[in-house]
mmCIF file of N, CA and C in Angstrom:
data_model
loop_
_atom_site.group_PDB
_atom_site.id
_atom_site.type_symbol
_atom_site.label_atom_id
_atom_site.label_comp_id
_atom_site.label_asym_id
_atom_site.label_seq_id
_atom_site.Cartn_x
_atom_site.Cartn_y
_atom_site.Cartn_z
ATOM 1 N N MET A 1025 0.845 -1.164 0.000
ATOM 2 C CA MET A 1025 0.000 0.000 0.000
ATOM 3 C C MET A 1025 0.894 1.231 0.000
ATOM 4 N N ARG A 1026 0.546 2.194 -0.842
ATOM 5 C CA ARG A 1026 1.257 3.478 -0.865
ATOM 6 C C ARG A 1026 0.461 4.494 -0.065
ATOM 7 N N LEU A 1027 1.147 5.371 0.610
ATOM 8 C CA LEU A 1027 0.499 6.481 1.296
ATOM 9 C C LEU A 1027 1.141 7.757 0.789
ATOM 10 N N LEU A 1028 0.346 8.541 0.083
ATOM 11 C CA LEU A 1028 0.791 9.835 -0.416
ATOM 12 C C LEU A 1028 0.050 10.911 0.360
ATOM 13 N N VAL A 1029 0.768 11.879 0.864
ATOM 14 C CA VAL A 1029 0.170 12.970 1.619
ATOM 15 C C VAL A 1029 0.451 14.262 0.876
ATOM 16 N N THR A 1030 -0.623 14.972 0.560
ATOM 17 C CA THR A 1030 -0.515 16.216 -0.193
ATOM 18 C C THR A 1030 -1.192 17.332 0.596
ATOM 19 N N PRO A 1031 -0.428 18.161 1.312
ATOM 20 C CA PRO A 1031 -1.043 19.273 2.033
ATOM 21 C C PRO A 1031 -1.840 20.162 1.071
ATOM 22 N N ALA A 1032 -2.969 20.664 1.561
ATOM 23 C CA ALA A 1032 -3.909 21.392 0.715
ATOM 24 C C ALA A 1032 -3.412 22.761 0.265
ATOM 25 N N SER A 1033 -2.478 23.336 0.979
ATOM 26 C CA SER A 1033 -1.982 24.666 0.620
ATOM 27 C C SER A 1033 -0.574 24.844 1.174
ATOM 28 N N GLN A 1034 0.073 25.893 0.748
ATOM 29 C CA GLN A 1034 1.410 26.205 1.264
ATOM 30 C C GLN A 1034 1.341 26.507 2.756
ATOM 31 N N ALA A 1035 0.264 27.174 3.182
ATOM 32 C CA ALA A 1035 0.109 27.489 4.607
ATOM 33 C C ALA A 1035 -0.025 26.208 5.433
ATOM 34 N N VAL A 1036 -0.804 25.258 4.948
ATOM 35 C CA VAL A 1036 -0.962 23.979 5.649
ATOM 36 C C VAL A 1036 0.369 23.232 5.673
ATOM 37 N N TYR A 1037 1.074 23.235 4.552
ATOM 38 C CA TYR A 1037 2.381 22.579 4.463
ATOM 39 C C TYR A 1037 3.344 23.158 5.506
ATOM 40 N N ARG A 1038 3.424 24.483 5.571
ATOM 41 C CA ARG A 1038 4.355 25.129 6.501
ATOM 42 C C ARG A 1038 3.997 24.848 7.963
ATOM 43 N N GLU A 1039 2.702 24.878 8.265
ATOM 44 C CA GLU A 1039 2.280 24.609 9.641
ATOM 45 C C GLU A 1039 2.568 23.154 10.024
ATOM 46 N N ALA A 1040 2.286 22.231 9.108
ATOM 47 C CA ALA A 1040 2.575 20.814 9.365
ATOM 48 C C ALA A 1040 4.074 20.595 9.538
ATOM 49 N N MET A 1041 4.876 21.330 8.776
ATOM 50 C CA MET A 1041 6.328 21.229 8.908
ATOM 51 C C MET A 1041 6.767 21.794 10.259
ATOM 52 N N ARG A 1042 6.226 22.940 10.622
ATOM 53 C CA ARG A 1042 6.593 23.584 11.886
ATOM 54 C C ARG A 1042 6.274 22.680 13.083
ATOM 55 N N LEU A 1043 5.151 21.987 13.011
ATOM 56 C CA LEU A 1043 4.716 21.122 14.106
ATOM 57 C C LEU A 1043 5.380 19.743 14.095
ATOM 58 N N GLY A 1044 6.158 19.472 13.042
ATOM 59 C CA GLY A 1044 6.854 18.191 12.959
ATOM 60 C C GLY A 1044 6.029 17.062 12.357
ATOM 61 N N TYR A 1045 4.822 17.368 11.885
ATOM 62 C CA TYR A 1045 3.948 16.333 11.329
ATOM 63 C C TYR A 1045 4.519 15.718 10.063
ATOM 64 N N LEU A 1046 5.121 16.538 9.212
ATOM 65 C CA LEU A 1046 5.636 16.008 7.947
ATOM 66 C C LEU A 1046 6.770 15.018 8.189
ATOM 67 N N GLN A 1047 7.602 15.291 9.175
ATOM 68 C CA GLN A 1047 8.676 14.350 9.513
ATOM 69 C C GLN A 1047 8.092 13.041 10.018
ATOM 70 N N ASP A 1048 7.076 13.140 10.884
ATOM 71 C CA ASP A 1048 6.426 11.929 11.405
ATOM 72 C C ASP A 1048 5.804 11.114 10.272
ATOM 73 N N ILE A 1049 5.144 11.798 9.353
ATOM 74 C CA ILE A 1049 4.496 11.131 8.219
ATOM 75 C C ILE A 1049 5.541 10.454 7.337
ATOM 76 N N ALA A 1050 6.626 11.161 7.049
ATOM 77 C CA ALA A 1050 7.699 10.589 6.225
ATOM 78 C C ALA A 1050 8.367 9.417 6.944
ATOM 79 N N ASP A 1051 8.585 9.546 8.240
ATOM 80 C CA ASP A 1051 9.194 8.460 9.019
ATOM 81 C C ASP A 1051 8.319 7.204 9.020
ATOM 82 N N ALA A 1052 7.011 7.393 8.866
ATOM 83 C CA ALA A 1052 6.080 6.258 8.825
ATOM 84 C C ALA A 1052 6.047 5.601 7.447
ATOM 85 N N GLY A 1053 6.806 6.178 6.497
ATOM 86 C CA GLY A 1053 6.893 5.568 5.169
ATOM 87 C C GLY A 1053 6.069 6.234 4.095
ATOM 88 N N ALA A 1054 5.409 7.312 4.438
ATOM 89 C CA ALA A 1054 4.596 8.017 3.447
ATOM 90 C C ALA A 1054 5.463 8.915 2.571
ATOM 91 N N VAL A 1055 4.924 9.275 1.441
ATOM 92 C CA VAL A 1055 5.562 10.236 0.551
ATOM 93 C C VAL A 1055 4.783 11.538 0.672
ATOM 94 N N VAL A 1056 5.459 12.599 1.074
ATOM 95 C CA VAL A 1056 4.832 13.916 1.152
ATOM 96 C C VAL A 1056 5.117 14.613 -0.164
ATOM 97 N N THR A 1057 4.070 15.042 -0.820
ATOM 98 C CA THR A 1057 4.203 15.673 -2.128
ATOM 99 C C THR A 1057 3.488 17.018 -2.105
ATOM 100 N N ASN A 1058 3.483 17.696 -3.230
ATOM 101 C CA ASN A 1058 2.803 18.988 -3.273
ATOM 102 C C ASN A 1058 1.630 18.927 -4.241
ATOM 103 N N ALA A 1059 0.750 19.892 -4.133
ATOM 104 C CA ALA A 1059 -0.479 19.893 -4.928
ATOM 105 C C ALA A 1059 -0.204 19.908 -6.426
ATOM 106 N N THR A 1060 0.906 20.495 -6.843
ATOM 107 C CA THR A 1060 1.244 20.529 -8.260
ATOM 108 C C THR A 1060 1.499 19.132 -8.798
ATOM 109 N N CYS A 1061 2.052 18.260 -7.950
ATOM 110 C CA CYS A 1061 2.383 16.894 -8.376
ATOM 111 C C CYS A 1061 1.227 15.920 -8.212
ATOM 112 N N PHE A 1062 0.195 16.316 -7.492
ATOM 113 C CA PHE A 1062 -0.906 15.399 -7.195
ATOM 114 C C PHE A 1062 -1.524 14.885 -8.488
ATOM 115 N N GLY A 1063 -1.573 13.591 -8.618
ATOM 116 C CA GLY A 1063 -2.135 12.980 -9.823
ATOM 117 C C GLY A 1063 -1.115 12.761 -10.922
ATOM 118 N N TYR A 1064 0.143 13.046 -10.634
ATOM 119 C CA TYR A 1064 1.214 12.845 -11.605
ATOM 120 C C TYR A 1064 2.327 12.038 -10.949
ATOM 121 N N HIS A 1065 3.153 11.440 -11.731
ATOM 122 C CA HIS A 1065 4.327 10.702 -11.271
ATOM 123 C C HIS A 1065 3.961 9.707 -10.173
ATOM 124 N N MET A 1066 4.388 9.914 -8.932
ATOM 125 C CA MET A 1066 4.158 8.948 -7.855
ATOM 126 C C MET A 1066 2.701 8.890 -7.425
ATOM 127 N N GLY A 1067 1.909 9.912 -7.754
ATOM 128 C CA GLY A 1067 0.516 9.951 -7.331
ATOM 129 C C GLY A 1067 -0.443 9.295 -8.291
ATOM 130 N N VAL A 1068 0.043 8.727 -9.388
ATOM 131 C CA VAL A 1068 -0.841 8.130 -10.381
ATOM 132 C C VAL A 1068 -1.384 6.799 -9.862
ATOM 133 N N VAL A 1069 -2.703 6.660 -9.942
ATOM 134 C CA VAL A 1069 -3.365 5.430 -9.525
ATOM 135 C C VAL A 1069 -3.515 4.543 -10.760
ATOM 136 N N GLY A 1070 -3.055 3.313 -10.661
ATOM 137 C CA GLY A 1070 -3.050 2.402 -11.799
ATOM 138 C C GLY A 1070 -4.353 1.632 -11.964
ATOM 139 N N PRO A 1071 -4.480 0.925 -13.072
ATOM 140 C CA PRO A 1071 -5.674 0.112 -13.327
ATOM 141 C C PRO A 1071 -5.894 -0.900 -12.196
ATOM 142 N N GLY A 1072 -7.110 -0.942 -11.684
ATOM 143 C CA GLY A 1072 -7.442 -1.884 -10.622
ATOM 144 C C GLY A 1072 -7.053 -1.434 -9.224
ATOM 145 N N GLU A 1073 -6.268 -0.364 -9.107
ATOM 146 C CA GLU A 1073 -5.893 0.130 -7.781
ATOM 147 C C GLU A 1073 -7.067 0.882 -7.160
ATOM 148 N N VAL A 1074 -7.027 0.983 -5.839
ATOM 149 C CA VAL A 1074 -8.067 1.685 -5.090
ATOM 150 C C VAL A 1074 -7.427 2.883 -4.406
ATOM 151 N N CYS A 1075 -8.118 4.020 -4.455
ATOM 152 C CA CYS A 1075 -7.623 5.250 -3.841
ATOM 153 C C CYS A 1075 -8.748 5.864 -3.021
ATOM 154 N N ILE A 1076 -8.418 6.340 -1.836
ATOM 155 C CA ILE A 1076 -9.357 7.144 -1.068
ATOM 156 C C ILE A 1076 -8.699 8.497 -0.880
ATOM 157 N N THR A 1077 -9.439 9.553 -1.134
ATOM 158 C CA THR A 1077 -8.878 10.901 -1.131
ATOM 159 C C THR A 1077 -9.854 11.895 -0.520
ATOM 160 N N SER A 1078 -9.318 12.952 0.047
ATOM 161 C CA SER A 1078 -10.161 14.047 0.520
ATOM 162 C C SER A 1078 -10.085 15.221 -0.448
ATOM 163 N N SER A 1079 -9.427 15.017 -1.569
ATOM 164 C CA SER A 1079 -9.310 16.060 -2.588
ATOM 165 C C SER A 1079 -10.672 16.370 -3.188
ATOM 166 N N THR A 1080 -10.866 17.610 -3.533
ATOM 167 C CA THR A 1080 -12.117 17.997 -4.194
ATOM 168 C C THR A 1080 -11.950 18.023 -5.704
ATOM 169 N N ARG A 1081 -10.764 17.739 -6.180
ATOM 170 C CA ARG A 1081 -10.498 17.746 -7.624
ATOM 171 C C ARG A 1081 -10.518 16.314 -8.141
ATOM 172 N N ASN A 1082 -11.614 15.948 -8.753
ATOM 173 C CA ASN A 1082 -11.695 14.599 -9.283
ATOM 174 C C ASN A 1082 -12.575 14.585 -10.521
ATOM 175 N N PHE A 1083 -12.069 14.028 -11.562
ATOM 176 C CA PHE A 1083 -12.820 13.765 -12.779
ATOM 177 C C PHE A 1083 -12.152 12.574 -13.429
ATOM 178 N N THR A 1084 -12.813 11.972 -14.380
ATOM 179 C CA THR A 1084 -12.305 10.755 -14.999
ATOM 180 C C THR A 1084 -10.863 10.931 -15.456
ATOM 181 N N GLY A 1085 -9.989 10.088 -14.956
ATOM 182 C CA GLY A 1085 -8.580 10.118 -15.332
ATOM 183 C C GLY A 1085 -7.729 11.116 -14.570
ATOM 184 N N ARG A 1086 -8.300 11.924 -13.701
ATOM 185 C CA ARG A 1086 -7.549 12.968 -12.979
ATOM 186 C C ARG A 1086 -6.413 12.381 -12.141
ATOM 187 N N MET A 1087 -6.675 11.243 -11.534
ATOM 188 C CA MET A 1087 -5.683 10.657 -10.637
ATOM 189 C C MET A 1087 -4.945 9.488 -11.260
ATOM 190 N N GLY A 1088 -5.156 9.270 -12.537
ATOM 191 C CA GLY A 1088 -4.476 8.166 -13.206
ATOM 192 C C GLY A 1088 -5.422 7.393 -14.090
ATOM 193 N N SER A 1089 -5.388 6.093 -13.967
ATOM 194 C CA SER A 1089 -6.161 5.210 -14.830
ATOM 195 C C SER A 1089 -7.666 5.400 -14.658
ATOM 196 N N THR A 1090 -8.383 5.346 -15.759
ATOM 197 C CA THR A 1090 -9.844 5.385 -15.703
ATOM 198 C C THR A 1090 -10.394 4.063 -15.176
ATOM 199 N N GLU A 1091 -9.523 3.067 -15.022
ATOM 200 C CA GLU A 1091 -9.928 1.762 -14.489
ATOM 201 C C GLU A 1091 -9.635 1.631 -12.993
ATOM 202 N N ALA A 1092 -9.167 2.713 -12.376
ATOM 203 C CA ALA A 1092 -8.923 2.718 -10.929
ATOM 204 C C ALA A 1092 -10.244 2.981 -10.210
ATOM 205 N N ARG A 1093 -10.296 2.573 -8.959
ATOM 206 C CA ARG A 1093 -11.469 2.840 -8.128
ATOM 207 C C ARG A 1093 -11.101 3.978 -7.178
ATOM 208 N N ILE A 1094 -11.742 5.129 -7.374
ATOM 209 C CA ILE A 1094 -11.446 6.324 -6.591
ATOM 210 C C ILE A 1094 -12.622 6.615 -5.668
ATOM 211 N N PHE A 1095 -12.350 6.760 -4.391
ATOM 212 C CA PHE A 1095 -13.376 7.098 -3.413
ATOM 213 C C PHE A 1095 -13.026 8.445 -2.800
ATOM 214 N N MET A 1096 -13.996 9.330 -2.710
ATOM 215 C CA MET A 1096 -13.800 10.623 -2.066
ATOM 216 C C MET A 1096 -14.437 10.549 -0.685
ATOM 217 N N ALA A 1097 -13.732 11.078 0.318
ATOM 218 C CA ALA A 1097 -14.213 10.973 1.695
ATOM 219 C C ALA A 1097 -13.722 12.161 2.513
ATOM 220 N N ALA A 1098 -14.257 12.269 3.707
ATOM 221 C CA ALA A 1098 -13.823 13.303 4.643
ATOM 222 C C ALA A 1098 -12.392 13.009 5.092
ATOM 223 N N PRO A 1099 -11.637 14.052 5.445
ATOM 224 C CA PRO A 1099 -10.255 13.840 5.887
ATOM 225 C C PRO A 1099 -10.118 12.832 7.031
ATOM 226 N N ALA A 1100 -11.043 12.832 7.978
ATOM 227 C CA ALA A 1100 -10.954 11.873 9.089
ATOM 228 C C ALA A 1100 -11.100 10.440 8.589
ATOM 229 N N THR A 1101 -11.967 10.235 7.616
ATOM 230 C CA THR A 1101 -12.145 8.899 7.042
ATOM 231 C C THR A 1101 -10.895 8.472 6.295
ATOM 232 N N VAL A 1102 -10.287 9.397 5.566
ATOM 233 C CA VAL A 1102 -9.052 9.090 4.836
ATOM 234 C C VAL A 1102 -7.939 8.735 5.826
ATOM 235 N N ALA A 1103 -7.817 9.501 6.903
ATOM 236 C CA ALA A 1103 -6.782 9.222 7.906
ATOM 237 C C ALA A 1103 -7.013 7.865 8.568
ATOM 238 N N ALA A 1104 -8.247 7.569 8.948
ATOM 239 C CA ALA A 1104 -8.552 6.275 9.569
ATOM 240 C C ALA A 1104 -8.253 5.137 8.602
ATOM 241 N N SER A 1105 -8.550 5.347 7.347
ATOM 242 C CA SER A 1105 -8.300 4.325 6.327
ATOM 243 C C SER A 1105 -6.808 4.098 6.124
ATOM 244 N N ALA A 1106 -6.014 5.161 6.256
ATOM 245 C CA ALA A 1106 -4.557 5.021 6.145
ATOM 246 C C ALA A 1106 -4.013 4.180 7.296
ATOM 247 N N VAL A 1107 -4.614 4.303 8.461
ATOM 248 C CA VAL A 1107 -4.176 3.533 9.630
ATOM 249 C C VAL A 1107 -4.510 2.051 9.466
ATOM 250 N N THR A 1108 -5.714 1.759 8.960
ATOM 251 C CA THR A 1108 -6.162 0.363 8.895
ATOM 252 C C THR A 1108 -5.813 -0.343 7.586
ATOM 253 N N GLY A 1109 -5.640 0.423 6.512
ATOM 254 C CA GLY A 1109 -5.350 -0.190 5.211
ATOM 255 C C GLY A 1109 -6.587 -0.512 4.404
ATOM 256 N N TYR A 1110 -7.739 -0.137 4.904
ATOM 257 C CA TYR A 1110 -8.992 -0.305 4.163
ATOM 258 C C TYR A 1110 -9.935 0.828 4.573
ATOM 259 N N ILE A 1111 -10.975 1.078 3.781
ATOM 260 C CA ILE A 1111 -11.874 2.197 4.064
ATOM 261 C C ILE A 1111 -12.550 1.965 5.415
ATOM 262 N N THR A 1112 -12.348 2.944 6.306
ATOM 263 C CA THR A 1112 -12.727 2.791 7.709
ATOM 264 C C THR A 1112 -13.470 4.012 8.229
ATOM 265 N N ASP A 1113 -14.530 3.775 8.978
ATOM 266 C CA ASP A 1113 -15.236 4.843 9.680
ATOM 267 C C ASP A 1113 -14.329 5.292 10.832
ATOM 268 N N PRO A 1114 -13.953 6.572 10.873
ATOM 269 C CA PRO A 1114 -13.015 7.016 11.911
ATOM 270 C C PRO A 1114 -13.556 6.847 13.329
ATOM 271 N N ARG A 1115 -14.865 6.804 13.480
ATOM 272 C CA ARG A 1115 -15.442 6.627 14.822
ATOM 273 C C ARG A 1115 -15.081 5.264 15.403
ATOM 274 N N SER A 1116 -14.765 4.308 14.526
ATOM 275 C CA SER A 1116 -14.412 2.972 15.021
ATOM 276 C C SER A 1116 -13.026 2.942 15.669
ATOM 277 N N LEU A 1117 -12.228 3.983 15.442
ATOM 278 C CA LEU A 1117 -10.884 4.044 16.026
ATOM 279 C C LEU A 1117 -10.832 4.873 17.300
ATOM 280 N N ALA A 1118 -11.943 5.545 17.629
ATOM 281 C CA ALA A 1118 -11.971 6.397 18.818
ATOM 282 C C ALA A 1118 -11.824 5.542 20.069
ATOM 283 N N ALA A 1119 -10.997 6.026 20.976
ATOM 284 C CA ALA A 1119 -10.761 5.257 22.211
ATOM 285 C C ALA A 1119 -11.685 5.706 23.313
#
């Protein structure tokens, strides 16, 4: 499973960097990329792959193959799904 993290803006990127979140995310094995690269190069979803995203930019082929399964969800759902490896209701992870 690949985990790509794309901060929504430069301000979000800088704040996440300041708080050390980007280092934690990278240390966990994720690839931190920028919005310009989203859907290109490492962010391309291949045929038969499944993607869950909180991005609001989605149209046929935007994220790669038209044969990929793309799911749009709330950021909390995307984060919970990254933890479990499958689409997960974030309330199920609450302690």
